[in-house]
Tab-separated table of C-alpha atoms and ligand atoms in Angstrom:
chain	number	residue	atom	x	y	z
R	1	MET	CA	94.917	126.497	67.255
R	2	ILE	CA	97.193	124.536	69.592
R	3	ASP	CA	96.451	121.015	70.755
R	4	PRO	CA	97.410	121.037	74.447
R	5	ARG	CA	97.412	117.253	74.602
R	6	LEU	CA	100.642	116.926	72.617
R	7	VAL	CA	102.814	118.416	75.352
R	8	ALA	CA	101.029	116.216	77.891
R	9	VAL	CA	101.656	113.087	75.814
R	10	LYS	CA	105.331	113.876	75.545
R	11	LYS	CA	105.602	114.509	79.271
R	12	LYS	CA	103.753	111.314	80.202
R	13	LEU	CA	105.746	109.127	77.796
R	14	SER	CA	109.024	110.543	79.059
R	15	LEU	CA	108.349	108.815	82.404
R	16	ILE	CA	108.386	105.371	80.767
R	17	LYS	CA	111.735	103.597	80.593
R	18	ARG	CA	111.141	101.287	77.614
R	19	ILE	CA	108.333	100.925	75.104
R	20	LEU	CA	107.864	97.552	73.392
R	21	VAL	CA	105.557	97.563	70.378
R	22	PHE	CA	104.086	94.221	69.246
R	23	SER	CA	103.408	94.564	65.578
R	24	SER	CA	102.902	92.550	62.410
R	25	ALA	CA	101.845	93.272	58.889
R	26	LYS	CA	99.265	90.481	59.219
R	27	GLY	CA	96.281	89.878	61.481
R	28	GLY	CA	95.588	86.759	63.488
R	29	VAL	CA	99.262	85.882	64.014
R	30	GLY	CA	99.273	86.338	67.801
R	31	LYS	CA	100.240	89.979	68.398
R	32	SER	CA	97.660	90.378	71.141
R	33	ILE	CA	98.333	87.163	72.971
R	34	CYS	CA	102.114	87.703	72.811
R	35	ALA	CA	101.754	91.315	73.987
R	36	ALA	CA	99.426	90.362	76.851
R	37	VAL	CA	101.572	87.447	78.004
R	38	SER	CA	104.772	89.492	77.681
R	39	ALA	CA	103.247	92.151	79.926
R	40	LEU	CA	102.196	89.482	82.429
R	41	SER	CA	105.648	87.984	82.329
R	42	LEU	CA	107.472	91.299	82.789
R	43	SER	CA	105.316	92.247	85.756
R	44	GLN	CA	105.815	88.823	87.298
R	45	ALA	CA	109.567	89.315	86.955
R	46	GLY	CA	109.269	92.466	89.065
R	47	PHE	CA	109.059	95.188	86.430
R	48	ARG	CA	106.379	97.879	86.636
R	49	THR	CA	104.539	97.269	83.412
R	50	GLY	CA	101.766	98.898	81.418
R	51	LEU	CA	99.830	97.201	78.624
R	52	LEU	CA	98.195	99.473	76.078
R	53	ASP	CA	95.828	97.985	73.500
R	54	MET	CA	96.191	100.203	70.459
R	55	ASP	CA	93.988	97.995	68.303
R	56	PHE	CA	90.843	100.068	68.800
R	57	GLN	CA	88.795	98.252	66.198
R	58	GLY	CA	89.874	94.742	67.120
R	59	ALA	CA	90.601	95.241	70.821
R	60	SER	CA	91.336	91.824	72.273
R	61	ALA	CA	94.058	92.076	74.926
R	62	HIS	CA	91.333	92.273	77.598
R	63	ILE	CA	89.875	88.982	76.333
R	64	PHE	CA	93.176	87.141	76.800
R	65	LEU	CA	93.556	88.704	80.246
R	66	GLY	CA	89.945	88.030	81.218
R	67	THR	CA	89.444	91.664	82.236
R	68	GLU	CA	85.919	92.912	82.914
R	69	LEU	CA	85.084	96.136	81.134
R	70	CYS	CA	83.935	99.097	83.194
R	71	PHE	CA	84.761	102.794	83.162
R	72	PRO	CA	88.144	103.661	84.630
R	73	GLU	CA	88.501	105.526	87.898
R	74	GLU	CA	89.342	109.188	87.607
R	75	SER	CA	92.060	110.967	89.480
R	76	ARG	CA	93.982	113.718	87.709
R	77	GLY	CA	93.207	111.762	84.566
R	78	ILE	CA	92.040	108.187	84.170
R	79	LYS	CA	93.587	105.336	86.070
R	80	PRO	CA	94.512	102.270	84.044
R	81	PHE	CA	93.038	98.955	85.195
R	82	ARG	CA	95.096	97.002	87.689
R	83	ILE	CA	95.362	93.449	86.334
R	84	LYS	CA	97.901	92.083	88.748
R	85	GLU	CA	100.587	93.418	90.995
R	86	ARG	CA	102.730	95.793	88.890
R	87	LEU	CA	100.561	95.343	85.779
R	88	ASP	CA	98.200	98.077	84.566
R	89	PHE	CA	96.111	98.039	81.412
R	90	MET	CA	94.356	100.529	79.128
R	91	SER	CA	92.304	100.041	75.984
R	92	PHE	CA	89.485	101.532	73.911
R	93	ALA	CA	87.299	98.598	74.912
R	94	PRO	CA	86.034	100.036	78.224
R	95	PHE	CA	84.485	102.848	76.190
R	96	SER	CA	83.102	100.820	73.296
R	97	ARG	CA	82.335	97.606	75.233
R	98	GLU	CA	81.304	94.934	72.777
R	99	HIS	CA	80.108	97.361	70.096
R	100	PRO	CA	81.767	97.866	66.717
R	101	VAL	CA	84.204	100.800	66.504
R	102	PRO	CA	84.028	102.288	63.005
R	103	LEU	CA	86.867	104.828	62.975
R	104	ARG	CA	88.615	106.551	60.106
R	105	GLY	CA	92.322	107.348	60.261
R	106	ASN	CA	92.088	110.776	61.826
R	107	ASP	CA	89.702	109.494	64.496
R	108	VAL	CA	92.172	106.734	65.326
R	109	THR	CA	94.898	109.338	65.753
R	110	GLN	CA	92.675	111.564	67.884
R	111	ALA	CA	91.629	108.690	70.126
R	112	MET	CA	95.223	107.602	70.532
R	113	ILE	CA	96.374	111.104	71.508
R	114	GLU	CA	93.481	111.417	73.961
R	115	LEU	CA	94.220	108.075	75.632
R	116	LEU	CA	97.928	108.854	75.890
R	117	ALA	CA	97.190	112.326	77.277
R	118	ILE	CA	94.712	111.355	79.983
R	119	THR	CA	95.919	107.930	81.162
R	120	VAL	CA	97.968	108.245	84.314
R	121	TRP	CA	100.420	105.357	84.385
R	122	ASP	CA	102.587	104.785	87.404
R	123	GLU	CA	106.254	105.217	86.695
R	124	LEU	CA	106.788	102.322	84.295
R	125	ASP	CA	109.773	100.163	83.453
R	126	PHE	CA	107.946	98.863	80.375
R	127	LEU	CA	104.983	99.914	78.300
R	128	VAL	CA	103.872	97.034	76.099
R	129	VAL	CA	101.791	98.130	73.115
R	130	ASP	CA	99.472	95.740	71.279
R	131	MET	CA	99.082	96.962	67.706
R	132	PRO	CA	96.482	96.367	64.997
R	133	PRO	CA	97.699	94.559	61.872
R	134	GLY	CA	99.369	96.475	59.103
R	135	ILE	CA	101.368	99.654	58.686
R	136	GLY	CA	98.555	102.192	58.779
R	137	ASP	CA	97.753	105.125	61.029
R	138	GLU	CA	98.548	103.400	64.297
R	139	VAL	CA	102.088	102.405	63.311
R	140	LEU	CA	102.796	105.805	61.811
R	141	ASP	CA	101.464	107.497	64.944
R	142	ILE	CA	103.507	105.258	67.222
R	143	LEU	CA	106.581	106.264	65.238
R	144	ARG	CA	105.551	109.919	65.484
R	145	PHE	CA	104.822	109.986	69.205
R	146	MET	CA	107.066	107.281	70.607
R	147	ASN	CA	110.376	107.570	68.888
R	148	ARG	CA	111.922	105.424	71.597
R	149	ALA	CA	109.604	102.566	70.703
R	150	GLU	CA	111.292	99.212	70.105
R	151	PHE	CA	109.431	96.870	67.785
R	152	ILE	CA	108.832	93.179	68.272
R	153	VAL	CA	107.505	91.676	65.059
R	154	ILE	CA	105.196	88.664	65.218
R	155	THR	CA	105.143	86.196	62.361
R	156	THR	CA	104.091	82.598	61.671
R	157	PRO	CA	105.601	79.878	59.453
R	158	SER	CA	102.952	80.558	56.799
R	159	GLY	CA	104.577	81.553	53.532
R	160	VAL	CA	101.886	84.160	52.987
R	161	VAL	CA	102.488	85.722	56.396
R	162	ILE	CA	106.261	85.789	55.878
R	163	ARG	CA	105.984	87.538	52.543
R	164	VAL	CA	103.758	90.223	54.007
R	165	VAL	CA	105.851	90.586	57.175
R	166	GLU	CA	108.949	91.131	55.009
R	167	ARG	CA	107.410	94.437	53.906
R	168	LEU	CA	107.017	95.627	57.501
R	169	LEU	CA	110.628	94.660	58.232
R	170	GLU	CA	111.768	96.527	55.157
R	171	MET	CA	109.944	99.661	56.283
R	172	LEU	CA	111.299	99.450	59.813
R	173	ARG	CA	114.818	98.918	58.494
R	174	ASN	CA	114.568	101.819	56.057
R	175	LEU	CA	113.284	104.128	58.763
R	176	GLU	CA	115.982	102.926	61.175
R	177	VAL	CA	113.403	102.004	63.779
R	178	PRO	CA	114.861	99.881	66.573
R	179	VAL	CA	113.662	96.294	66.237
R	180	VAL	CA	114.244	94.006	69.213
R	181	GLY	CA	113.548	91.003	67.031
R	182	ILE	CA	111.074	88.597	65.531
R	183	ILE	CA	108.843	86.085	67.337
R	184	GLU	CA	107.681	83.128	65.307
R	185	ASN	CA	104.277	81.999	66.561
R	186	MET	CA	102.108	78.958	65.742
R	187	LYS	CA	105.135	76.977	64.681
R	188	THR	CA	104.169	73.815	62.836
R	189	ASN	CA	105.933	72.069	60.021
R	190	GLU	CA	107.739	74.274	57.569
R	191	SER	CA	105.501	75.843	54.967
R	192	PRO	CA	105.649	73.902	51.672
R	193	TYR	CA	105.308	77.229	49.918
R	194	ARG	CA	108.917	78.319	49.547
R	195	THR	CA	109.338	81.354	47.320
R	196	ASN	CA	110.190	84.564	49.168
R	197	SER	CA	109.738	88.127	47.933
R	198	CYS	CA	113.159	88.074	46.240
R	199	GLY	CA	112.083	85.084	44.164
R	200	GLU	CA	114.479	82.826	46.078
R	201	ARG	CA	113.283	79.407	47.146
R	202	ASN	CA	114.102	80.160	50.731
R	203	LEU	CA	111.085	81.139	52.712
R	204	SER	CA	111.444	80.723	56.446
R	205	ASN	CA	111.493	83.010	59.411
R	206	SER	CA	115.076	82.180	60.251
R	207	TYR	CA	116.144	83.098	56.734
R	208	MET	CA	114.041	86.266	56.847
R	209	ALA	CA	115.642	87.260	60.149
R	210	LYS	CA	119.096	86.688	58.698
R	211	ARG	CA	118.286	88.628	55.552
R	212	PHE	CA	117.123	91.661	57.569
R	213	GLN	CA	119.859	91.215	60.179
R	214	MET	CA	117.316	90.945	62.933
R	215	LYS	CA	117.165	88.507	65.818
R	216	LEU	CA	114.780	85.559	65.793
R	217	LEU	CA	113.846	85.799	69.463
R	218	GLY	CA	112.059	82.478	69.726
R	219	SER	CA	109.482	80.113	68.290
R	220	ILE	CA	106.154	79.308	69.922
R	221	PRO	CA	104.482	76.058	68.834
R	222	PHE	CA	100.908	75.889	67.646
R	223	ILE	CA	98.743	75.014	70.663
R	224	PRO	CA	95.648	73.083	69.560
R	225	ASP	CA	93.597	73.734	72.715
R	226	MET	CA	94.564	77.391	73.006
R	227	ASP	CA	91.036	78.608	73.702
R	228	GLU	CA	91.087	76.804	77.031
R	229	LEU	CA	93.756	79.257	78.177
R	230	VAL	CA	91.977	82.406	77.018
R	231	GLY	CA	90.994	84.683	79.900
R	232	ARG	CA	93.242	82.833	82.362
R	233	PRO	CA	96.469	84.798	82.909
R	234	ASP	CA	98.067	82.225	85.188
R	235	ALA	CA	97.320	79.339	82.831
R	236	LEU	CA	98.687	81.387	79.919
R	237	LEU	CA	101.909	82.068	81.813
R	238	CYS	CA	102.394	78.342	82.531
R	239	SER	CA	101.721	77.235	78.952
R	240	ILE	CA	104.481	76.582	76.447
R	241	LEU	CA	103.618	79.997	74.976
R	242	GLY	CA	104.071	81.616	78.396
R	243	LEU	CA	107.334	79.798	79.056
R	244	THR	CA	108.779	80.740	75.666
R	245	ILE	CA	107.783	84.366	76.128
R	246	LYS	CA	109.255	84.376	79.613
R	247	LYS	CA	112.624	83.385	78.151
R	248	ILE	CA	112.363	86.045	75.469
R	249	MET	CA	111.425	88.737	77.976
R	250	SER	CA	114.195	87.808	80.344
R	251	ALA	CA	116.699	88.219	77.493
R	252	ILE	CA	115.151	91.593	76.631
R	253	THR	CA	115.334	92.856	80.193
R	254	ARG	CA	119.000	91.956	80.372
R	255	GLN	CA	119.805	93.884	77.229
R	256	ARG	CA	119.582	97.661	77.295
R	257	GLY	CA	117.434	99.527	74.775
R	258	ASN	CA	120.459	100.708	72.840
R	259	SER	CA	119.817	102.579	69.610
R	260	CYS	CA	116.946	105.038	69.761
R	261	LYS	CA	117.215	106.751	66.422
R	262	SER	CA	114.399	109.135	65.741
R	263	PHE	CA	112.834	110.080	62.465
R	264	LEU	CA	109.829	112.044	61.248
R	265	GLY	CA	110.747	114.629	63.908
R	266	GLY	CA	108.893	112.708	66.588
R	267	VAL	CA	107.436	114.766	69.440
R	268	ASN	CA	108.948	112.559	72.064
R	269	GLY	CA	112.578	113.522	72.587
T	1	MET	CA	88.933	113.928	87.783
T	2	HIS	CA	89.851	113.509	84.186
T	3	GLU	CA	89.218	117.238	83.604
T	4	TRP	CA	92.410	117.727	85.620
T	5	ALA	CA	94.485	115.892	83.038
T	6	LEU	CA	93.161	118.301	80.402
T	7	ALA	CA	93.792	121.319	82.639
T	8	GLU	CA	97.305	120.035	83.258
T	9	ALA	CA	97.842	119.647	79.513
T	10	VAL	CA	96.743	123.236	78.890
T	11	ILE	CA	99.040	124.589	81.598
T	12	SER	CA	102.073	122.586	80.451
T	13	THR	CA	101.535	123.881	76.924
T	14	VAL	CA	101.170	127.505	78.021
T	15	ASP	CA	104.231	127.121	80.216
T	16	LYS	CA	106.205	125.812	77.257
T	17	ILE	CA	105.167	128.835	75.181
T	18	TYR	CA	106.037	131.143	78.105
T	19	ARG	CA	109.544	129.694	78.324
T	20	GLU	CA	110.051	129.764	74.579
T	21	ASN	CA	109.244	133.481	74.625
T	22	ASN	CA	111.833	134.488	77.216
T	23	LYS	CA	109.286	134.440	80.002
T	24	LYS	CA	107.378	137.438	78.744
T	25	SER	CA	104.329	137.751	80.915
T	26	ILE	CA	101.146	136.311	79.573
T	27	HIS	CA	98.251	138.596	78.802
T	28	SER	CA	95.608	136.069	77.884
T	29	VAL	CA	95.077	132.472	76.892
T	30	ASN	CA	91.978	131.734	74.844
T	31	ILE	CA	90.644	128.263	75.297
T	32	SER	CA	87.970	126.594	73.291
T	33	ILE	CA	85.963	123.852	74.946
T	34	GLY	CA	84.249	121.427	72.598
T	35	GLU	CA	80.633	120.620	73.329
T	36	ILE	CA	80.922	116.922	72.622
T	37	GLN	CA	83.317	116.168	75.457
T	38	SER	CA	80.918	117.793	77.987
T	39	ILE	CA	83.685	119.056	80.238
T	40	GLU	CA	82.566	119.980	83.755
T	41	MET	CA	83.734	123.594	83.745
T	42	ASP	CA	83.721	123.921	87.541
T	43	ILE	CA	86.050	120.972	87.896
T	44	PHE	CA	88.214	122.155	85.008
T	45	ARG	CA	88.584	125.664	86.501
T	46	GLU	CA	89.231	124.250	89.956
T	47	GLY	CA	91.957	121.995	88.556
T	48	LEU	CA	93.455	124.876	86.642
T	49	LYS	CA	93.527	127.063	89.750
T	50	ILE	CA	95.182	124.471	91.968
T	51	ILE	CA	97.754	123.311	89.413
T	52	LEU	CA	98.584	126.950	88.577
T	53	ASP	CA	99.875	127.476	92.118
T	54	GLU	CA	103.271	126.303	90.944
T	55	TYR	CA	103.359	128.528	87.858
T	56	PRO	CA	104.219	132.177	87.264
T	57	PHE	CA	100.831	132.977	85.717
T	58	GLY	CA	97.435	132.931	87.349
T	59	PRO	CA	93.970	131.691	86.438
T	60	GLU	CA	92.791	135.202	85.506
T	61	VAL	CA	94.573	135.049	82.114
T	62	PHE	CA	92.449	132.120	80.944
T	63	GLN	CA	89.400	132.936	78.831
T	64	PHE	CA	86.957	130.212	77.889
T	65	LYS	CA	84.507	129.792	75.102
T	66	THR	CA	82.458	126.760	74.259
T	67	GLU	CA	82.357	125.512	70.720
T	68	LYS	CA	79.205	123.829	69.526
T	69	ALA	CA	79.691	120.397	68.049
T	70	SER	CA	78.896	119.946	64.377
T	71	PHE	CA	79.086	116.843	62.245
T	72	LYS	CA	79.170	115.998	58.561
T	73	CYS	CA	78.078	112.641	57.261
T	74	ASN	CA	80.627	111.003	54.937
T	75	CYS	CA	77.856	108.919	53.474
T	76	CYS	CA	74.967	111.289	52.617
T	77	GLY	CA	76.928	114.533	52.953
T	78	LYS	CA	74.462	116.286	55.298
T	79	GLU	CA	75.649	118.387	58.215
T	80	TRP	CA	74.079	118.253	61.645
T	81	LEU	CA	74.409	119.408	65.250
T	82	LEU	CA	74.427	117.545	68.534
T	83	GLU	CA	70.810	118.517	69.229
T	84	ASP	CA	69.734	117.009	65.890
T	85	HIS	CA	70.753	113.648	67.291
T	86	ALA	CA	68.530	111.706	69.671
T	87	GLU	CA	69.984	112.030	73.133
T	88	CYS	CA	72.448	109.277	74.066
T	89	GLY	CA	72.002	107.322	77.282
T	90	GLU	CA	74.079	108.129	80.337
T	91	GLU	CA	76.639	105.367	79.790
T	92	GLU	CA	77.138	106.422	76.190
T	93	ARG	CA	77.546	110.079	77.163
T	94	GLU	CA	80.068	109.079	79.797
T	95	ALA	CA	82.070	107.069	77.235
T	96	ILE	CA	82.076	110.028	74.835
T	97	HIS	CA	83.112	112.323	77.683
T	98	PHE	CA	86.213	110.190	78.277
T	99	LEU	CA	86.956	109.569	74.632
T	100	PRO	CA	85.063	111.700	72.080
T	101	GLU	CA	85.761	109.142	69.316
T	102	ALA	CA	83.314	106.849	71.122
T	103	ALA	CA	80.745	109.063	69.340
T	104	HIS	CA	81.312	106.807	66.336
T	105	VAL	CA	80.300	103.854	68.464
T	106	TYR	CA	77.090	105.341	69.843
T	107	MET	CA	75.915	107.995	67.360
T	108	ARG	CA	74.518	107.751	63.835
T	109	CYS	CA	73.812	110.270	61.124
T	110	PRO	CA	70.239	111.443	61.824
T	111	TYR	CA	69.513	111.475	58.091
T	112	CYS	CA	70.872	108.153	56.816
T	113	ASP	CA	71.823	106.269	60.013
T	114	SER	CA	75.472	105.916	59.018
T	115	PRO	CA	78.231	105.777	61.674
T	116	ASP	CA	80.599	107.191	59.061
T	117	PHE	CA	80.583	110.883	59.906
T	118	LYS	CA	83.176	113.529	60.577
T	119	LEU	CA	83.279	115.666	63.682
T	120	LEU	CA	83.785	119.103	62.132
T	121	LYS	CA	83.939	121.144	65.312
T	122	GLY	CA	83.554	121.012	69.046
T	123	ARG	CA	85.615	117.933	69.857
T	124	GLY	CA	87.622	118.757	72.947
T	125	VAL	CA	89.891	121.276	74.632
T	126	SER	CA	92.109	123.406	72.435
T	127	ILE	CA	94.136	126.573	72.871
T	128	GLU	CA	93.026	129.118	70.284
T	129	SER	CA	95.657	131.699	71.088
T	130	VAL	CA	98.167	132.818	73.681
T	131	GLU	CA	98.751	136.573	73.854
T	132	LEU	CA	101.919	137.796	75.475
T	133	ASP	CA	102.276	141.225	77.069
T	134	PRO	CA	104.178	143.472	74.675
T	135	GLY	CA	107.272	145.437	75.735
T	136	ASN	CA	108.270	143.607	78.857
T	137	ASP	CA	111.498	141.855	77.938
N	1	ADP	N1	100.605	79.567	69.443
N	1	ADP	C1	99.297	79.527	69.219
N	1	ADP	N2	98.657	78.335	69.079
N	1	ADP	C2	97.335	78.287	68.841
N	1	ADP	N3	96.546	79.353	68.748
N	1	ADP	C3	97.104	80.570	68.880
N	1	ADP	C4	98.499	80.713	69.126
N	1	ADP	N4	98.768	82.047	69.200
N	1	ADP	C5	97.599	82.683	69.036
N	1	ADP	N5	96.592	81.816	68.835
N	1	ADP	C6	95.174	82.126	68.582
N	1	ADP	O1	95.104	82.784	67.342
N	1	ADP	C7	94.121	83.799	67.357
N	1	ADP	C8	94.722	85.145	67.005
N	1	ADP	O2	95.576	85.572	68.036
N	1	ADP	P1	95.715	87.125	68.377
N	1	ADP	O3	96.703	87.250	69.459
N	1	ADP	O4	94.371	87.722	68.608
N	1	ADP	O5	96.302	87.634	66.985
N	1	ADP	P2	96.492	89.128	66.428
N	1	ADP	O6	96.512	90.038	67.602
N	1	ADP	O7	97.785	89.088	65.691
N	1	ADP	O8	95.359	89.392	65.515
N	1	ADP	C9	93.498	83.755	68.753
N	1	ADP	O9	92.341	82.985	68.704
N	1	ADP	C10	94.565	83.095	69.589
N	1	ADP	O10	94.019	82.418	70.692
N	2	MG	MG1	95.301	91.710	68.058
N	3	ZN	ZN1	74.113	110.552	56.487
């Protein structure tokens, strides 16, 4: 039994110049909003950009973008949704609408392969991937299918978040996965909880970045009236979150995706 | 049509196998079509035929068989078929057609109403075998 979709996935992904994966070991830290706004920002800067919501069970990128859910158009596959000039979007949400999506691991993998095999992206400069929390099936599948993926890890100043995010960084480092850097979101005062996973009383994102030799790309302050910006792409782009992300993205577009070490014998060469 | 993406996937895969086998001519390709994805066979064949124009093998080598969908509930352990399930509405069927995993959104075990079931068979398009012509190196 041969799965014909795998060759198609490889072929389709090979047309994408860079893949940025927004990930964190924790939920609720701002992966989706940072991914959505990064995609908006890249497209505004003139790059052909795709945004793929890989969080099937907690799909929320469309909420930040204010996208209406309907079935995609078909033409030699399914056409992603055009959000703005140069920005296309795909997600599980058009197929599940507002219903719960109870999927086990293998179903997640199958759905991911199907979406990657049938979505017809234009030739893209960037594919931005919004991930679910954790290091489960989705992360392992991203590493299997997209061995050019570059990770951007989202964290907050919370001591609990940092200690959990350290584990993701450790895994990425051990597997030699390219990490563009760390974005600290919801910056407030420093966490009074100070003991990191090494037992040192030094628990901050800047120290964590140093310890893992990764870049701290920027810090986004906590925005008390954030919900007023939800569903309004232009307002999001003009907010302090949007402006910070714009700076981060412009640095990323100036740097070339350098190391692309593969592991796990990924299908994408 | 989204059937075309699947036809394209099948052809790219067969082409890869063809190249890997020193371009031995292909005798037959056996394709299984899962019931749950409700592929429009006319569109699929049409796509296959048109895309194949650029390839050294023709549509006549492709044999199709449909595979009935069967499910097993992870909760109560019973097995069931698509026809044991109340028919889904058109929107739901369309969603499952695009993405068979949407079945977990819209279907329930007919015995215990759980959404926690496994699709045992009949999911989508797969290549069961590719037979190459012998002695034609
Ligand atoms: N900098 C911020 N200030 C205030 N609220 C934020 C900020 N970043 C994200 N949020 C809010 O936090 C919640 C979780 O964000 P989300 O992007 O969905 O996280 P994740 O994808 O990591 O689960 C959302 O309600 C979002 O609006
Ligand atoms: Mg999210
Ligand atoms: Zn049951």
